[in-house]
JSON list of C-alpha atoms in Angstrom, two decimals:
[
{"chain": "J", "resi": 16, "resn": "MET", "atom": "CA", "xyz": [17.44, 2.14, -11.48]},
{"chain": "J", "resi": 17, "resn": "THR", "atom": "CA", "xyz": [14.56, 3.78, -14.20]},
{"chain": "J", "resi": 18, "resn": "LEU", "atom": "CA", "xyz": [11.08, 4.82, -13.04]},
{"chain": "J", "resi": 19, "resn": "GLY", "atom": "CA", "xyz": [10.04, 1.73, -14.87]},
{"chain": "J", "resi": 20, "resn": "ALA", "atom": "CA", "xyz": [12.30, -0.21, -12.21]},
{"chain": "J", "resi": 21, "resn": "GLN", "atom": "CA", "xyz": [11.53, 1.72, -9.19]},
{"chain": "J", "resi": 22, "resn": "LEU", "atom": "CA", "xyz": [7.66, 1.30, -9.53]},
{"chain": "J", "resi": 23, "resn": "ALA", "atom": "CA", "xyz": [7.97, -2.26, -9.94]},
{"chain": "J", "resi": 24, "resn": "THR", "atom": "CA", "xyz": [10.18, -2.07, -6.40]},
{"chain": "J", "resi": 25, "resn": "PHE", "atom": "CA", "xyz": [7.37, -0.14, -5.19]},
{"chain": "J", "resi": 26, "resn": "ALA", "atom": "CA", "xyz": [5.22, -3.28, -6.47]},
{"chain": "J", "resi": 27, "resn": "VAL", "atom": "CA", "xyz": [6.99, -6.32, -4.86]},
{"chain": "J", "resi": 28, "resn": "HIS", "atom": "CA", "xyz": [7.65, -4.93, -1.64]},
{"chain": "J", "resi": 29, "resn": "ALA", "atom": "CA", "xyz": [4.19, -3.37, -1.53]},
{"chain": "J", "resi": 30, "resn": "ALA", "atom": "CA", "xyz": [3.67, -5.20, 1.70]},
{"chain": "J", "resi": 31, "resn": "GLU", "atom": "CA", "xyz": [6.67, -4.22, 3.45]},
{"chain": "J", "resi": 32, "resn": "ASP", "atom": "CA", "xyz": [6.95, -1.53, 5.89]},
{"chain": "J", "resi": 33, "resn": "GLY", "atom": "CA", "xyz": [9.33, 1.64, 4.45]},
{"chain": "J", "resi": 34, "resn": "VAL", "atom": "CA", "xyz": [9.08, 0.95, 1.04]},
{"chain": "J", "resi": 35, "resn": "PRO", "atom": "CA", "xyz": [9.66, 4.37, -0.44]},
{"chain": "J", "resi": 36, "resn": "ASP", "atom": "CA", "xyz": [13.18, 5.16, 1.75]},
{"chain": "J", "resi": 37, "resn": "GLU", "atom": "CA", "xyz": [14.37, 1.20, 0.78]},
{"chain": "J", "resi": 38, "resn": "VAL", "atom": "CA", "xyz": [13.95, 2.68, -3.33]},
{"chain": "J", "resi": 39, "resn": "ALA", "atom": "CA", "xyz": [15.20, 6.01, -2.29]},
{"chain": "J", "resi": 40, "resn": "ARG", "atom": "CA", "xyz": [18.33, 3.82, -0.43]},
{"chain": "J", "resi": 41, "resn": "SER", "atom": "CA", "xyz": [18.65, 1.48, -3.86]},
{"chain": "J", "resi": 42, "resn": "VAL", "atom": "CA", "xyz": [18.76, 4.34, -5.89]},
{"chain": "J", "resi": 43, "resn": "GLY", "atom": "CA", "xyz": [21.06, 6.15, -3.97]},
{"chain": "J", "resi": 44, "resn": "LEU", "atom": "CA", "xyz": [19.22, 9.52, -3.72]},
{"chain": "J", "resi": 45, "resn": "SER", "atom": "CA", "xyz": [18.34, 11.19, -0.57]},
{"chain": "J", "resi": 46, "resn": "ARG", "atom": "CA", "xyz": [14.90, 10.67, 0.58]},
{"chain": "J", "resi": 47, "resn": "PRO", "atom": "CA", "xyz": [14.16, 14.19, 0.05]},
{"chain": "J", "resi": 48, "resn": "HIS", "atom": "CA", "xyz": [15.35, 14.44, -3.73]},
{"chain": "J", "resi": 49, "resn": "PHE", "atom": "CA", "xyz": [13.73, 10.89, -4.27]},
{"chain": "J", "resi": 50, "resn": "PHE", "atom": "CA", "xyz": [10.55, 12.27, -2.94]},
{"chain": "J", "resi": 51, "resn": "MET", "atom": "CA", "xyz": [10.92, 15.17, -5.59]},
{"chain": "J", "resi": 52, "resn": "LEU", "atom": "CA", "xyz": [12.26, 13.63, -8.73]},
{"chain": "J", "resi": 53, "resn": "PHE", "atom": "CA", "xyz": [9.48, 11.25, -8.19]},
{"chain": "J", "resi": 54, "resn": "LYS", "atom": "CA", "xyz": [6.67, 13.18, -7.45]},
{"chain": "J", "resi": 55, "resn": "ASP", "atom": "CA", "xyz": [7.70, 15.40, -10.71]},
{"chain": "J", "resi": 56, "resn": "GLN", "atom": "CA", "xyz": [7.32, 11.84, -12.66]},
{"chain": "J", "resi": 57, "resn": "MET", "atom": "CA", "xyz": [4.23, 10.66, -11.37]},
{"chain": "J", "resi": 58, "resn": "ASN", "atom": "CA", "xyz": [2.11, 13.77, -10.23]},
{"chain": "J", "resi": 59, "resn": "LEU", "atom": "CA", "xyz": [1.95, 11.91, -6.31]},
{"chain": "J", "resi": 60, "resn": "THR", "atom": "CA", "xyz": [4.18, 11.04, -3.33]},
{"chain": "J", "resi": 61, "resn": "PRO", "atom": "CA", "xyz": [5.94, 7.90, -3.62]},
{"chain": "J", "resi": 62, "resn": "ASN", "atom": "CA", "xyz": [4.02, 7.33, -0.12]},
{"chain": "J", "resi": 63, "resn": "VAL", "atom": "CA", "xyz": [0.75, 7.87, -1.95]},
{"chain": "J", "resi": 64, "resn": "TYR", "atom": "CA", "xyz": [1.59, 5.47, -4.77]},
{"chain": "J", "resi": 65, "resn": "TRP", "atom": "CA", "xyz": [3.35, 2.76, -1.74]},
{"chain": "J", "resi": 66, "resn": "ASN", "atom": "CA", "xyz": [-0.25, 2.99, -0.04]},
{"chain": "J", "resi": 67, "resn": "THR", "atom": "CA", "xyz": [-2.20, 2.61, -3.74]},
{"chain": "J", "resi": 68, "resn": "LEU", "atom": "CA", "xyz": [-0.73, -0.66, -4.07]},
{"chain": "J", "resi": 69, "resn": "ARG", "atom": "CA", "xyz": [-1.05, -1.77, -0.51]},
{"chain": "J", "resi": 70, "resn": "MET", "atom": "CA", "xyz": [-5.27, -0.58, -1.02]},
{"chain": "J", "resi": 71, "resn": "GLU", "atom": "CA", "xyz": [-4.97, -2.56, -4.25]},
{"chain": "J", "resi": 72, "resn": "GLU", "atom": "CA", "xyz": [-3.81, -5.81, -2.83]},
{"chain": "J", "resi": 73, "resn": "ALA", "atom": "CA", "xyz": [-5.85, -5.38, 0.75]},
{"chain": "J", "resi": 74, "resn": "LEU", "atom": "CA", "xyz": [-9.45, -5.44, -1.94]},
{"chain": "J", "resi": 75, "resn": "ARG", "atom": "CA", "xyz": [-8.17, -8.50, -3.74]},
{"chain": "J", "resi": 76, "resn": "GLN", "atom": "CA", "xyz": [-7.49, -9.96, -0.65]},
{"chain": "J", "resi": 77, "resn": "ILE", "atom": "CA", "xyz": [-10.27, -9.23, 1.27]},
{"chain": "J", "resi": 78, "resn": "GLY", "atom": "CA", "xyz": [-12.56, -10.28, -1.84]},
{"chain": "J", "resi": 79, "resn": "ASN", "atom": "CA", "xyz": [-10.57, -13.00, -3.08]},
{"chain": "J", "resi": 80, "resn": "SER", "atom": "CA", "xyz": [-10.08, -15.10, 0.06]},
{"chain": "J", "resi": 81, "resn": "GLU", "atom": "CA", "xyz": [-11.05, -16.63, 3.49]},
{"chain": "J", "resi": 82, "resn": "GLU", "atom": "CA", "xyz": [-8.08, -15.30, 5.57]},
{"chain": "J", "resi": 83, "resn": "SER", "atom": "CA", "xyz": [-9.33, -13.26, 8.40]},
{"chain": "J", "resi": 84, "resn": "LEU", "atom": "CA", "xyz": [-8.49, -9.08, 8.31]},
{"chain": "J", "resi": 85, "resn": "THR", "atom": "CA", "xyz": [-5.99, -10.04, 11.05]},
{"chain": "J", "resi": 86, "resn": "CYS", "atom": "CA", "xyz": [-4.59, -11.87, 8.35]},
{"chain": "J", "resi": 87, "resn": "VAL", "atom": "CA", "xyz": [-4.43, -9.60, 5.49]},
{"chain": "J", "resi": 88, "resn": "ALA", "atom": "CA", "xyz": [-3.46, -6.98, 8.07]},
{"chain": "J", "resi": 89, "resn": "CYS", "atom": "CA", "xyz": [-0.10, -8.76, 8.66]},
{"chain": "J", "resi": 90, "resn": "ASN", "atom": "CA", "xyz": [-0.28, -9.61, 5.13]},
{"chain": "J", "resi": 91, "resn": "LEU", "atom": "CA", "xyz": [0.33, -5.81, 3.87]},
{"chain": "J", "resi": 92, "resn": "GLY", "atom": "CA", "xyz": [2.53, -5.16, 6.77]},
{"chain": "J", "resi": 93, "resn": "PHE", "atom": "CA", "xyz": [0.38, -3.11, 9.41]},
{"chain": "J", "resi": 94, "resn": "THR", "atom": "CA", "xyz": [1.96, -4.35, 12.73]},
{"chain": "J", "resi": 95, "resn": "ALA", "atom": "CA", "xyz": [-2.26, -4.23, 14.35]},
{"chain": "J", "resi": 96, "resn": "GLN", "atom": "CA", "xyz": [-5.31, -4.81, 13.12]},
{"chain": "J", "resi": 97, "resn": "ALA", "atom": "CA", "xyz": [-6.87, -1.67, 14.43]},
{"chain": "J", "resi": 98, "resn": "ASN", "atom": "CA", "xyz": [-4.15, 0.20, 12.04]},
{"chain": "J", "resi": 99, "resn": "PHE", "atom": "CA", "xyz": [-5.07, -1.51, 9.10]},
{"chain": "J", "resi": 100, "resn": "THR", "atom": "CA", "xyz": [-8.95, -0.87, 9.57]},
{"chain": "J", "resi": 101, "resn": "ARG", "atom": "CA", "xyz": [-8.23, 2.68, 10.19]},
{"chain": "J", "resi": 102, "resn": "PHE", "atom": "CA", "xyz": [-6.21, 2.77, 7.12]},
{"chain": "J", "resi": 103, "resn": "PHE", "atom": "CA", "xyz": [-8.60, 0.94, 4.84]},
{"chain": "J", "resi": 104, "resn": "ARG", "atom": "CA", "xyz": [-11.73, 2.86, 6.04]},
{"chain": "J", "resi": 105, "resn": "ASP", "atom": "CA", "xyz": [-10.01, 6.40, 5.41]},
{"chain": "J", "resi": 106, "resn": "HIS", "atom": "CA", "xyz": [-8.79, 4.65, 1.60]},
{"chain": "J", "resi": 107, "resn": "ALA", "atom": "CA", "xyz": [-12.28, 2.46, 0.64]},
{"chain": "J", "resi": 108, "resn": "GLY", "atom": "CA", "xyz": [-15.02, 4.80, 3.00]},
{"chain": "J", "resi": 109, "resn": "VAL", "atom": "CA", "xyz": [-16.44, 1.52, 4.65]},
{"chain": "J", "resi": 110, "resn": "PRO", "atom": "CA", "xyz": [-14.15, -0.63, 7.22]},
{"chain": "J", "resi": 111, "resn": "PRO", "atom": "CA", "xyz": [-13.42, -4.06, 6.10]},
{"chain": "J", "resi": 112, "resn": "THR", "atom": "CA", "xyz": [-15.77, -6.38, 7.49]},
{"chain": "J", "resi": 113, "resn": "ILE", "atom": "CA", "xyz": [-18.16, -4.24, 5.48]},
{"chain": "J", "resi": 114, "resn": "TYR", "atom": "CA", "xyz": [-16.28, -4.71, 2.30]},
{"chain": "J", "resi": 115, "resn": "ARG", "atom": "CA", "xyz": [-16.20, -7.89, 2.99]},
{"chain": "J", "resi": 116, "resn": "GLU", "atom": "CA", "xyz": [-20.15, -8.84, 3.43]},
{"chain": "J", "resi": 117, "resn": "ALA", "atom": "CA", "xyz": [-20.36, -6.31, 0.10]},
{"chain": "J", "resi": 118, "resn": "ALA", "atom": "CA", "xyz": [-18.34, -8.69, -1.96]},
{"chain": "J", "resi": 119, "resn": "ARG", "atom": "CA", "xyz": [-19.35, -12.24, -0.71]},
{"chain": "J", "resi": 120, "resn": "THR", "atom": "CA", "xyz": [-23.33, -10.10, -1.29]},
{"chain": "J", "resi": 121, "resn": "ALA", "atom": "CA", "xyz": [-22.15, -9.30, -5.05]},
{"chain": "J", "resi": 122, "resn": "ALA", "atom": "CA", "xyz": [-20.68, -12.65, -5.86]}
]
């Protein structure tokens, strides 16, 4: 599987749990070996890349839909809204509710 195919797999399965490990298995590599090769090629770890994709999708869903934050969290593979809120706040600097309010005000 080429790097491009691996990246596409991440994108398609961004909302699923354990994607980096699954991609490693799908290309027949151990987790540590896959992580090393990925980091050498992309200059970031598979987990950082995966979280970037999840965050991009979270921003899109929160800014462009009326779905509850619980639904958005579920759509992105989080088992609890609190985990999603913490993830979002850590990456965006604000809680998802504040981001949604700002997105609605800006529209």
